[in-house]
């Protein structure tokens, strides 16, 4: 069946709409940097390519450390004025920004489809979650900020590419509500156009925001260690997160460093297979390129046959391909589980990990073919990876102890509850985990020894929205926990001797999570 690009969704059309919406933020095909309330040219140009078909879509201007230092100092000046702005005025300006972002919701979502390969439904959800979450904080911030003060300097945000709106922009708008200016770095791999559009609209609403593009190695020293910075928020992998944490060792800066973990689903004394099937299908959303994905299943030996009867039909039916390919004009955009991975390089790396595990003895229960996806004729499909499921990866395999960040599952067979917990805790801490058990009292007992911040009983856990807190156990998180009231507490100052809830070396505690 021959497919065509849905009318009006070509990148040239999308980028023309971005330029028309915020001309001050774009120079030709190049995105500008934002600091001191003004958009700036300058910096070293770097190409942005879409994972959807490998084509060139725009350029960013990568600034150097000196420029970033000046930008942070400008943000500190903005911060002093913003911190002194009455809460009512801050709320009014954030509300204006939310209205503007809502008016451009579909355009923001289309940029996410092209920049990071999200299917249309998932891209819309990313934008909607951000805006709905901020609306909740607008209603709660008077209570949350009572008796608290803004930080002494702006909040520096270094986030990954996978959720530009519902993680990064959402956090920034809450930080702004709490009285802090914000500095954000565009992710190196995707999301720069979406963030440029969003920050231009935020600036027009009178919010003190800074947006910089540049090398993480060069800018990290400034965005983490600059004395003007009041707090550091990081979302990414353990390698880069470890570098940020190391840079903060001799600092008393507030920080919240979210890192990866191998989230696991344990299955023990369980029979509700229809319930699990629905969760398995949803688990492939966005190709498991998210920090709360479940790529590990730990299964009681007696239940392996029943589990595979449910699991294999799901993994074999997963739909993937070009997010904007349709059979005819006017047809709705496809309902895909995922599109490409973030890059052809990432796709190649994941394929090599699978090959390595199979050579080491893993049993390939299913290995799909990337060519089976939905594509336009002749398009580049280098960034696409079909689902795979491996039984018993060898201990030395990289897939045994680290999350793949792609549509690859590993299945471990165990005989005892002790083995179940050991396999679920393979990565020294995780953000979420789940247990499939008929006896929920047993599930609650086992959950106490699962090293994850949130543990679901017969349901998946996620980052959460609005009043739900979020954090991590072990090496998956460093610093203050966030979400709900804790997000405001993390970026404001309370009374003398206040101790934040978080994953700190000498103090790890948190309130109950919904």
Short mmCIF file of C-alpha atoms in Angstrom, two decimals:
data_model
loop_
_atom_site.label_atom_id
_atom_site.label_comp_id
_atom_site.label_asym_id
_atom_site.label_seq_id
_atom_site.Cartn_x
_atom_site.Cartn_y
_atom_site.Cartn_z
CA UNK A 1 0.00 0.00 0.00
CA UNK A 2 1.45 3.34 -1.07
CA UNK A 3 1.47 6.05 1.60
CA UNK A 4 1.63 9.83 1.34
CA UNK A 5 2.51 12.62 3.77
CA UNK A 6 -0.63 14.02 5.37
CA UNK A 7 -1.42 17.36 3.71
CA UNK A 8 -0.18 20.39 5.65
CA UNK A 9 2.23 18.39 7.79
CA UNK A 10 5.39 18.69 5.68
CA UNK A 11 8.28 20.12 7.69
CA UNK A 12 8.52 23.15 5.38
CA UNK A 13 4.90 23.97 6.21
CA UNK A 14 5.44 23.42 9.94
CA UNK A 15 8.58 25.57 10.09
CA UNK A 16 6.93 28.33 8.06
CA UNK A 17 4.19 28.40 10.71
CA UNK A 18 6.80 28.63 13.48
CA UNK A 19 8.55 31.53 11.72
CA UNK A 20 5.22 33.31 11.25
CA UNK A 21 4.24 32.78 14.89
CA UNK A 22 7.52 33.95 16.46
CA UNK A 23 9.63 35.71 13.81
CA UNK A 24 11.84 37.27 16.47
CA UNK A 25 13.17 33.82 17.45
CA UNK A 26 14.22 32.58 14.00
CA UNK A 27 16.70 33.93 11.44
CA UNK A 28 16.09 32.13 8.14
CA UNK A 29 16.52 28.45 9.02
CA UNK A 30 18.51 29.13 12.18
CA UNK A 31 17.13 29.27 15.71
CA UNK A 32 18.32 32.15 17.86
CA UNK A 33 19.37 32.06 21.51
CA UNK A 34 17.38 33.91 24.16
CA UNK A 35 18.98 35.79 27.04
CA UNK A 36 18.54 39.13 28.73
CA UNK A 37 15.00 39.25 27.35
CA UNK A 38 16.29 39.45 23.75
CA UNK A 39 16.87 36.98 20.94
CA UNK A 40 20.46 36.86 19.71
CA UNK A 41 22.29 35.68 16.62
CA UNK A 42 25.84 34.43 16.93
CA UNK A 43 27.38 31.17 17.91
CA UNK A 44 28.52 28.26 15.80
CA UNK A 45 25.83 26.86 13.49
CA UNK A 46 24.93 23.20 13.87
CA UNK A 47 22.49 21.13 11.82
CA UNK A 48 19.29 19.68 13.21
CA UNK A 49 18.06 16.51 11.53
CA UNK A 50 14.79 14.74 12.04
CA UNK A 51 14.79 11.06 12.99
CA UNK A 52 11.57 10.65 11.00
CA UNK A 53 13.37 10.53 7.64
CA UNK A 54 16.89 11.82 8.32
CA UNK A 55 16.37 15.15 6.54
CA UNK A 56 17.81 18.50 7.61
CA UNK A 57 15.13 20.60 9.30
CA UNK A 58 16.87 23.62 10.88
CA UNK A 59 20.04 24.96 12.47
CA UNK A 60 20.86 25.98 16.01
CA UNK A 61 23.51 28.47 17.08
CA UNK A 62 25.77 26.86 19.65
CA UNK A 63 27.09 29.43 22.08
CA UNK A 64 30.34 29.13 23.99
CA UNK A 65 30.96 29.19 27.73
CA UNK A 66 31.69 32.92 27.73
CA UNK A 67 28.35 33.74 26.14
CA UNK A 68 26.60 31.37 28.53
CA UNK A 69 28.26 33.10 31.48
CA UNK A 70 26.92 36.44 30.32
CA UNK A 71 23.49 34.92 29.80
CA UNK A 72 23.44 33.49 33.34
CA UNK A 73 24.43 36.86 34.79
CA UNK A 74 21.61 38.50 32.83
CA UNK A 75 19.23 35.84 34.18
CA UNK A 76 20.40 36.63 37.72
CA UNK A 77 19.48 40.28 37.22
CA UNK A 78 16.07 39.26 35.91
CA UNK A 79 15.71 36.93 38.87
CA UNK A 80 16.10 39.72 41.40
CA UNK A 81 13.28 41.68 39.80
CA UNK A 82 11.05 38.64 39.34
CA UNK A 83 11.53 37.41 42.91
CA UNK A 84 10.25 40.80 44.10
CA UNK A 85 7.19 40.63 41.84
CA UNK A 86 3.98 39.94 43.78
CA UNK A 87 2.59 36.43 43.42
CA UNK A 88 -0.62 37.72 41.88
CA UNK A 89 1.33 39.34 39.05
CA UNK A 90 3.42 36.21 38.53
CA UNK A 91 0.25 34.13 38.30
CA UNK A 92 -1.27 36.53 35.77
CA UNK A 93 1.78 36.38 33.49
CA UNK A 94 2.08 32.61 33.67
CA UNK A 95 -1.63 32.34 32.86
CA UNK A 96 -1.09 34.51 29.77
CA UNK A 97 1.76 32.22 28.70
CA UNK A 98 -0.42 29.14 29.16
CA UNK A 99 -3.14 30.72 27.02
CA UNK A 100 -0.61 31.49 24.26
CA UNK A 101 0.84 27.97 24.39
CA UNK A 102 -2.68 26.54 24.26
CA UNK A 103 -3.45 28.59 21.15
CA UNK A 104 -0.38 27.03 19.47
CA UNK A 105 -0.94 23.52 20.84
CA UNK A 106 -1.18 21.75 17.47
CA UNK A 107 1.87 23.53 16.10
CA UNK A 108 3.91 22.62 19.19
CA UNK A 109 2.82 19.00 18.77
CA UNK A 110 3.76 18.93 15.08
CA UNK A 111 7.25 20.16 15.89
CA UNK A 112 7.58 17.26 18.35
CA UNK A 113 6.48 14.77 15.69
CA UNK A 114 9.25 15.92 13.37
CA UNK A 115 11.96 16.70 15.90
CA UNK A 116 11.79 13.63 18.12
CA UNK A 117 9.57 11.23 16.18
CA UNK A 118 6.56 11.14 18.49
CA UNK A 119 3.31 9.84 16.98
CA UNK A 120 0.66 12.53 16.80
CA UNK A 121 -1.37 11.31 19.77
CA UNK A 122 1.73 11.12 22.02
CA UNK A 123 2.94 14.53 20.86
CA UNK A 124 -0.40 16.12 21.70
CA UNK A 125 -0.37 14.39 25.09
CA UNK A 126 3.07 15.88 25.85
CA UNK A 127 1.78 19.40 25.23
CA UNK A 128 -1.53 18.86 27.00
CA UNK A 129 0.08 17.36 30.12
CA UNK A 130 2.36 20.37 30.43
CA UNK A 131 -0.45 22.89 30.16
CA UNK A 132 -2.94 20.98 32.32
CA UNK A 133 -0.29 20.55 34.99
CA UNK A 134 0.53 24.25 35.10
CA UNK A 135 -3.16 25.11 35.31
CA UNK A 136 -3.32 22.97 38.46
CA UNK A 137 -0.36 24.81 39.97
CA UNK A 138 -1.99 28.15 39.17
CA UNK A 139 -4.85 27.07 41.42
CA UNK A 140 -2.57 25.71 44.17
CA UNK A 141 0.39 28.10 44.25
CA UNK A 142 -1.03 30.50 46.87
CA UNK A 143 -1.18 27.63 49.37
CA UNK A 144 2.09 26.06 48.21
CA UNK A 145 4.12 29.28 48.35
CA UNK A 146 2.71 30.56 51.65
CA UNK A 147 5.57 31.40 54.01
CA UNK A 148 8.20 30.54 51.40
CA UNK A 149 10.61 32.69 49.37
CA UNK A 150 12.20 32.31 45.93
CA UNK A 151 15.73 30.93 45.68
CA UNK A 152 18.69 33.36 45.68
CA UNK A 153 19.27 32.79 41.97
CA UNK A 154 17.65 31.39 38.82
CA UNK A 155 16.98 27.69 38.25
CA UNK A 156 19.15 26.02 35.61
CA UNK A 157 17.34 23.31 33.63
CA UNK A 158 19.23 20.67 31.66
CA UNK A 159 16.74 18.17 30.26
CA UNK A 160 16.68 15.26 27.85
CA UNK A 161 14.99 15.40 24.47
CA UNK A 162 12.07 13.02 25.01
CA UNK A 163 9.56 15.25 26.85
CA UNK A 164 10.31 18.91 26.04
CA UNK A 165 6.91 20.16 27.12
CA UNK A 166 5.54 17.94 29.91
CA UNK A 167 8.89 17.75 31.72
CA UNK A 168 10.96 20.82 30.83
CA UNK A 169 8.47 23.60 30.02
CA UNK A 170 6.12 22.39 32.75
CA UNK A 171 8.91 22.54 35.34
CA UNK A 172 10.02 25.99 34.16
CA UNK A 173 6.53 27.47 34.44
CA UNK A 174 6.16 26.15 37.99
CA UNK A 175 9.62 27.50 38.88
CA UNK A 176 8.51 30.86 37.49
CA UNK A 177 5.30 30.79 39.51
CA UNK A 178 7.42 30.20 42.61
CA UNK A 179 9.36 33.41 41.91
CA UNK A 180 12.46 32.18 40.08
CA UNK A 181 13.87 33.19 36.74
CA UNK A 182 14.76 30.14 34.63
CA UNK A 183 17.60 29.11 32.34
CA UNK A 184 17.18 26.17 29.96
CA UNK A 185 19.56 24.39 27.62
CA UNK A 186 18.11 22.90 24.45
CA UNK A 187 18.72 19.15 24.30
CA UNK A 188 21.47 18.15 21.90
CA UNK A 189 19.36 15.55 20.10
CA UNK A 190 15.96 17.12 19.57
CA UNK A 191 13.26 19.52 20.71
CA UNK A 192 15.00 22.81 19.93
CA UNK A 193 12.31 24.13 17.57
CA UNK A 194 9.49 23.26 19.98
CA UNK A 195 11.35 24.90 22.86
CA UNK A 196 12.16 27.98 20.81
CA UNK A 197 8.49 28.45 19.96
CA UNK A 198 7.44 27.85 23.58
CA UNK A 199 10.02 30.21 25.06
CA UNK A 200 9.18 32.95 22.58
CA UNK A 201 5.56 32.79 23.73
CA UNK A 202 6.67 32.74 27.37
CA UNK A 203 8.85 35.81 26.80
CA UNK A 204 5.99 37.68 25.18
CA UNK A 205 4.00 37.04 28.36
CA UNK A 206 6.67 38.90 30.34
CA UNK A 207 8.36 35.86 31.89
CA UNK A 208 12.14 35.93 32.63
CA UNK A 209 13.31 32.93 30.62
CA UNK A 210 16.66 32.11 29.03
CA UNK A 211 17.17 29.49 26.31
CA UNK A 212 20.64 28.46 25.11
CA UNK A 213 21.97 25.93 22.64
CA UNK A 214 25.46 24.54 22.93
CA UNK A 215 27.70 21.64 23.75
CA UNK A 216 26.89 20.01 27.07
CA UNK A 217 30.57 19.55 27.84
CA UNK A 218 31.24 23.26 27.31
CA UNK A 219 28.12 24.74 28.91
CA UNK A 220 27.72 22.38 31.85
CA UNK A 221 30.40 24.10 33.91
CA UNK A 222 28.51 27.37 33.59
CA UNK A 223 24.94 26.07 33.89
CA UNK A 224 25.81 23.95 36.92
CA UNK A 225 28.59 25.73 38.79
CA UNK A 226 28.05 29.43 38.06
CA UNK A 227 27.66 31.20 41.43
CA UNK A 228 24.55 33.01 40.22
CA UNK A 229 22.62 29.74 39.75
CA UNK A 230 20.24 28.98 42.62
CA UNK A 231 19.31 25.40 41.70
CA UNK A 232 20.04 22.77 39.06
CA UNK A 233 17.41 20.49 37.53
CA UNK A 234 18.76 17.66 35.36
CA UNK A 235 16.97 14.89 33.46
CA UNK A 236 19.05 12.36 31.55
CA UNK A 237 21.28 9.31 31.73
CA UNK A 238 23.49 8.21 34.59
CA UNK A 239 26.74 9.14 32.86
CA UNK A 240 25.86 12.80 32.34
CA UNK A 241 23.91 12.94 35.58
CA UNK A 242 26.96 11.70 37.44
CA UNK A 243 29.03 14.50 35.96
CA UNK A 244 26.48 17.07 37.11
CA UNK A 245 26.40 15.55 40.59
CA UNK A 246 30.21 15.57 40.76
CA UNK A 247 30.27 19.23 39.78
CA UNK A 248 27.93 19.99 42.70
CA UNK A 249 29.90 18.12 45.36
CA UNK A 250 31.47 21.25 46.83
CA UNK A 251 28.30 23.30 46.40
CA UNK A 252 25.21 23.74 48.55
CA UNK A 253 23.02 24.39 45.51
CA UNK A 254 19.57 22.89 45.44
CA UNK A 255 19.49 20.08 42.89
CA UNK A 256 17.18 17.41 41.50
CA UNK A 257 18.95 14.99 39.19
CA UNK A 258 16.72 12.41 37.52
CA UNK A 259 18.66 9.55 35.96
CA UNK A 260 17.85 6.29 34.26
CA UNK A 261 17.06 3.00 35.96
CA UNK A 262 15.99 -0.43 34.74
CA UNK A 263 12.30 -0.37 35.65
CA UNK A 264 10.99 -3.91 36.12
CA UNK A 265 7.66 -5.68 36.23
CA UNK A 266 7.67 -8.71 38.50
CA UNK A 267 5.10 -11.49 37.97
CA UNK A 268 4.46 -13.86 40.87
CA UNK A 269 1.46 -16.08 41.78
CA UNK A 270 -0.65 -14.28 39.18
CA UNK A 271 -3.60 -15.22 36.96
CA UNK A 272 -5.25 -11.96 35.74
CA UNK A 273 -3.74 -12.13 32.25
CA UNK A 274 -6.35 -10.01 30.46
CA UNK A 275 -5.55 -7.16 32.84
CA UNK A 276 -1.84 -7.45 32.14
CA UNK A 277 -2.33 -7.57 28.35
CA UNK A 278 -3.70 -4.03 28.27
CA UNK A 279 -0.78 -2.71 30.27
CA UNK A 280 1.72 -4.48 28.00
CA UNK A 281 0.37 -2.81 24.87
CA UNK A 282 0.44 0.67 26.37
CA UNK A 283 3.96 0.00 27.57
CA UNK A 284 5.31 0.28 24.01
CA UNK A 285 4.17 3.89 23.73
CA UNK A 286 6.86 6.08 22.15
CA UNK A 287 9.09 3.03 21.70
CA UNK A 288 9.82 2.91 25.45
CA UNK A 289 11.94 6.06 25.09
CA UNK A 290 10.94 7.38 28.49
CA UNK A 291 12.31 7.17 31.99
CA UNK A 292 9.25 5.30 33.31
CA UNK A 293 9.13 2.60 30.62
CA UNK A 294 9.16 -1.08 31.63
CA UNK A 295 11.76 -2.99 29.56
CA UNK A 296 12.31 -5.82 32.10
CA UNK A 297 9.89 -8.61 33.04
CA UNK A 298 10.80 -10.96 35.88
CA UNK A 299 8.54 -14.03 35.72
CA UNK A 300 7.98 -16.95 38.07
CA UNK A 301 9.01 -20.15 36.24
CA UNK A 302 5.59 -21.81 36.56
CA UNK A 303 3.98 -18.78 34.89
CA UNK A 304 6.32 -18.35 31.91
CA UNK A 305 4.03 -20.19 29.47
CA UNK A 306 0.96 -18.19 30.46
CA UNK A 307 2.94 -14.95 30.36
CA UNK A 308 4.26 -15.61 26.86
CA UNK A 309 0.77 -16.54 25.63
CA UNK A 310 -0.26 -13.00 26.54
CA UNK A 311 2.96 -11.14 25.86
CA UNK A 312 4.01 -12.44 22.42
CA UNK A 313 0.77 -11.53 20.58
CA UNK A 314 1.10 -8.01 21.98
CA UNK A 315 4.72 -7.50 20.95
CA UNK A 316 4.02 -8.93 17.49
CA UNK A 317 1.11 -6.54 16.93
CA UNK A 318 2.87 -3.30 17.87
CA UNK A 319 2.46 -0.62 15.17
CA UNK A 320 5.35 1.63 14.17
CA UNK A 321 6.50 3.78 11.27
CA UNK A 322 6.37 7.32 9.86
CA UNK A 323 4.09 9.29 12.22
CA UNK A 324 2.58 11.40 9.42
CA UNK A 325 2.10 8.81 6.65
CA UNK A 326 -1.50 8.26 5.48
CA UNK A 327 -3.13 6.40 2.61
CA UNK A 328 -5.17 9.36 1.32
CA UNK A 329 -5.71 13.09 1.92
CA UNK A 330 -8.15 13.77 4.75
CA UNK A 331 -7.43 10.49 6.48
CA UNK A 332 -6.68 10.79 10.22
CA UNK A 333 -3.04 10.55 11.23
CA UNK A 334 -2.05 6.96 12.00
CA UNK A 335 -2.57 5.45 15.45
CA UNK A 336 0.98 4.20 15.97
CA UNK A 337 2.59 2.89 19.12
CA UNK A 338 5.86 4.57 18.15
CA UNK A 339 7.85 6.12 15.34
CA UNK A 340 11.63 6.28 15.04
CA UNK A 341 14.15 6.30 17.83
CA UNK A 342 15.76 9.66 18.43
CA UNK A 343 18.51 9.05 15.85
CA UNK A 344 19.97 6.50 13.45
CA UNK A 345 23.01 6.35 15.71
CA UNK A 346 20.86 5.36 18.69
CA UNK A 347 19.03 2.79 16.58
CA UNK A 348 22.31 1.25 15.46
CA UNK A 349 23.58 1.14 19.04
CA UNK A 350 20.45 -0.64 20.22
CA UNK A 351 20.65 -3.21 17.42
CA UNK A 352 24.24 -3.94 18.42
CA UNK A 353 23.20 -4.47 22.04
CA UNK A 354 20.59 -6.97 20.94
CA UNK A 355 23.10 -8.79 18.73
CA UNK A 356 25.61 -8.84 21.59
CA UNK A 357 23.07 -10.35 23.98
CA UNK A 358 22.01 -13.03 21.50
CA UNK A 359 25.62 -13.98 20.77
CA UNK A 360 26.10 -14.30 24.53
CA UNK A 361 23.25 -16.77 24.86
CA UNK A 362 20.00 -14.76 25.13
CA UNK A 363 17.03 -16.46 23.47
CA UNK A 364 15.36 -14.20 20.86
CA UNK A 365 11.67 -14.85 21.50
CA UNK A 366 10.80 -12.18 18.97
CA UNK A 367 12.86 -9.95 16.66
CA UNK A 368 10.80 -7.79 14.35
CA UNK A 369 12.03 -6.32 11.10
CA UNK A 370 12.23 -2.54 10.84
CA UNK A 371 11.19 -2.80 7.19
CA UNK A 372 7.74 -3.98 8.33
CA UNK A 373 6.78 -0.49 9.54
CA UNK A 374 4.58 2.05 7.72
CA UNK A 375 6.74 4.35 5.59
CA UNK A 376 6.70 6.65 2.62
CA UNK A 377 8.22 5.18 -0.52
CA UNK A 378 12.00 5.49 -0.50
CA UNK A 379 12.30 7.27 2.85
CA UNK A 380 15.32 6.82 5.10
CA UNK A 381 14.41 4.34 7.87
CA UNK A 382 17.79 4.27 9.62
CA UNK A 383 16.33 5.47 12.95
CA UNK A 384 13.60 2.82 13.14
CA UNK A 385 13.90 -0.30 15.30
CA UNK A 386 11.30 -3.05 15.43
CA UNK A 387 10.29 -4.55 18.78
CA UNK A 388 12.42 -7.33 20.20
CA UNK A 389 12.05 -9.65 23.19
CA UNK A 390 14.99 -11.56 24.65
CA UNK A 391 14.80 -14.34 27.20
CA UNK A 392 17.60 -14.68 29.75
CA UNK A 393 20.19 -12.12 28.60
CA UNK A 394 23.68 -13.08 29.82
CA UNK A 395 25.03 -11.38 32.92
CA UNK A 396 27.74 -9.58 30.98
CA UNK A 397 25.24 -8.16 28.48
CA UNK A 398 24.61 -4.42 28.58
CA UNK A 399 20.90 -5.20 28.37
CA UNK A 400 21.07 -7.12 31.63
CA UNK A 401 21.80 -4.14 33.87
CA UNK A 402 20.89 -0.96 31.95
CA UNK A 403 17.71 0.26 30.33
CA UNK A 404 17.75 0.04 26.50
CA UNK A 405 15.69 3.22 25.96
CA UNK A 406 14.03 1.59 22.99
CA UNK A 407 11.49 -1.13 22.11
CA UNK A 408 13.55 -4.04 23.46
CA UNK A 409 12.34 -6.16 26.38
CA UNK A 410 14.28 -8.66 28.44
CA UNK A 411 12.62 -11.51 30.34
CA UNK A 412 14.17 -13.16 33.38
CA UNK A 413 12.86 -16.44 34.83
CA UNK A 414 13.05 -16.95 38.61
CA UNK A 415 12.09 -19.64 41.13
CA UNK A 416 11.96 -17.82 44.47
CA UNK A 417 10.78 -14.51 45.85
CA UNK A 418 14.39 -13.68 46.69
CA UNK A 419 15.41 -14.21 43.05
CA UNK A 420 12.45 -12.11 41.93
CA UNK A 421 13.56 -9.15 44.04
CA UNK A 422 17.20 -9.53 43.06
CA UNK A 423 16.36 -9.47 39.34
CA UNK A 424 14.02 -6.53 39.75
CA UNK A 425 16.76 -4.57 41.54
CA UNK A 426 19.45 -5.26 38.93
CA UNK A 427 20.25 -1.62 38.17
CA UNK A 428 20.85 -0.26 41.68
CA UNK A 429 17.71 1.77 41.90
CA UNK A 430 14.86 2.71 39.60
CA UNK A 431 12.16 5.32 39.22
CA UNK A 432 9.19 2.94 38.98
CA UNK A 433 8.40 -0.77 39.21
CA UNK A 434 5.31 -2.97 39.30
CA UNK A 435 4.24 -6.33 40.66
CA UNK A 436 1.59 -8.56 39.09
CA UNK A 437 0.17 -10.66 41.94
CA UNK A 438 -3.24 -12.09 42.81
CA UNK A 439 -2.62 -11.49 46.52
CA UNK A 440 -2.21 -7.73 46.84
CA UNK A 441 -1.16 -8.10 50.47
CA UNK A 442 1.78 -10.21 49.28
CA UNK A 443 2.46 -7.59 46.61
CA UNK A 444 2.65 -4.85 49.22
CA UNK A 445 5.07 -6.97 51.25
CA UNK A 446 7.34 -7.60 48.24
CA UNK A 447 7.15 -3.95 47.21
CA UNK A 448 8.96 -2.93 50.40
CA UNK A 449 12.13 -4.54 49.02
CA UNK A 450 11.85 -3.26 45.46
CA UNK A 451 14.34 -0.43 44.96
CA UNK A 452 12.06 1.93 43.06
CA UNK A 453 10.45 5.20 44.11
CA UNK A 454 6.98 4.12 43.01
CA UNK A 455 5.81 0.52 42.97
CA UNK A 456 2.48 -0.40 41.40
CA UNK A 457 0.44 -3.45 42.37
CA UNK A 458 -1.23 -4.82 39.21
CA UNK A 459 -0.79 -1.47 37.48
CA UNK A 460 2.06 0.51 35.96
CA UNK A 461 3.43 3.63 37.63
CA UNK A 462 4.42 6.82 35.87
CA UNK A 463 5.91 10.19 36.55
CA UNK A 464 2.48 11.47 37.51
CA UNK A 465 0.75 14.81 37.20
CA UNK A 466 -0.43 17.61 39.42
CA UNK A 467 -0.32 16.50 43.06
CA UNK A 468 1.69 13.31 42.55
CA UNK A 469 5.28 13.40 43.78
CA UNK A 470 8.22 11.94 41.88
CA UNK A 471 11.74 10.80 42.62
CA UNK A 472 14.02 7.78 42.50
CA UNK A 473 15.84 5.23 44.60
CA UNK A 474 19.54 4.42 44.54
CA UNK A 475 21.50 5.65 41.53
CA UNK A 476 18.36 6.63 39.61
CA UNK A 477 18.04 9.97 41.41
CA UNK A 478 20.09 12.49 43.34
CA UNK A 479 18.75 15.40 45.36
CA UNK A 480 15.31 16.74 46.14
CA UNK A 481 12.14 14.94 45.11
CA UNK A 482 9.68 16.88 42.96
CA UNK A 483 6.05 16.83 41.83
CA UNK A 484 3.03 18.24 43.61
CA UNK A 485 3.90 20.41 46.60
CA UNK A 486 7.45 19.04 46.58
CA UNK A 487 8.23 20.74 43.27
CA UNK A 488 7.45 24.14 44.78
CA UNK A 489 9.35 23.28 47.96
CA UNK A 490 12.40 22.28 45.90
CA UNK A 491 12.63 25.74 44.30
CA UNK A 492 11.73 27.90 47.30
CA UNK A 493 13.17 28.56 50.74
CA UNK A 494 11.31 27.76 53.94
CA UNK A 495 12.27 28.38 57.52
CA UNK A 496 15.69 27.88 59.15
CA UNK A 497 16.91 24.30 59.26
CA UNK A 498 14.43 23.09 56.64
CA UNK A 499 15.24 19.66 55.22
CA UNK A 500 13.87 18.75 51.83
CA UNK A 501 12.44 15.36 51.04
CA UNK A 502 14.88 13.64 48.72
CA UNK A 503 17.56 11.13 47.90
CA UNK A 504 20.45 12.70 49.78
CA UNK A 505 23.54 10.85 51.09
CA UNK A 506 22.60 11.33 54.74
CA UNK A 507 18.82 11.66 54.50
CA UNK A 508 16.36 9.81 52.27
CA UNK A 509 12.70 10.27 52.96
CA UNK A 510 9.51 11.18 51.21
CA UNK A 511 5.82 11.51 51.98
CA UNK A 512 3.49 8.75 50.77
CA UNK A 513 3.04 8.77 47.00
CA UNK A 514 -0.52 8.48 45.61
#
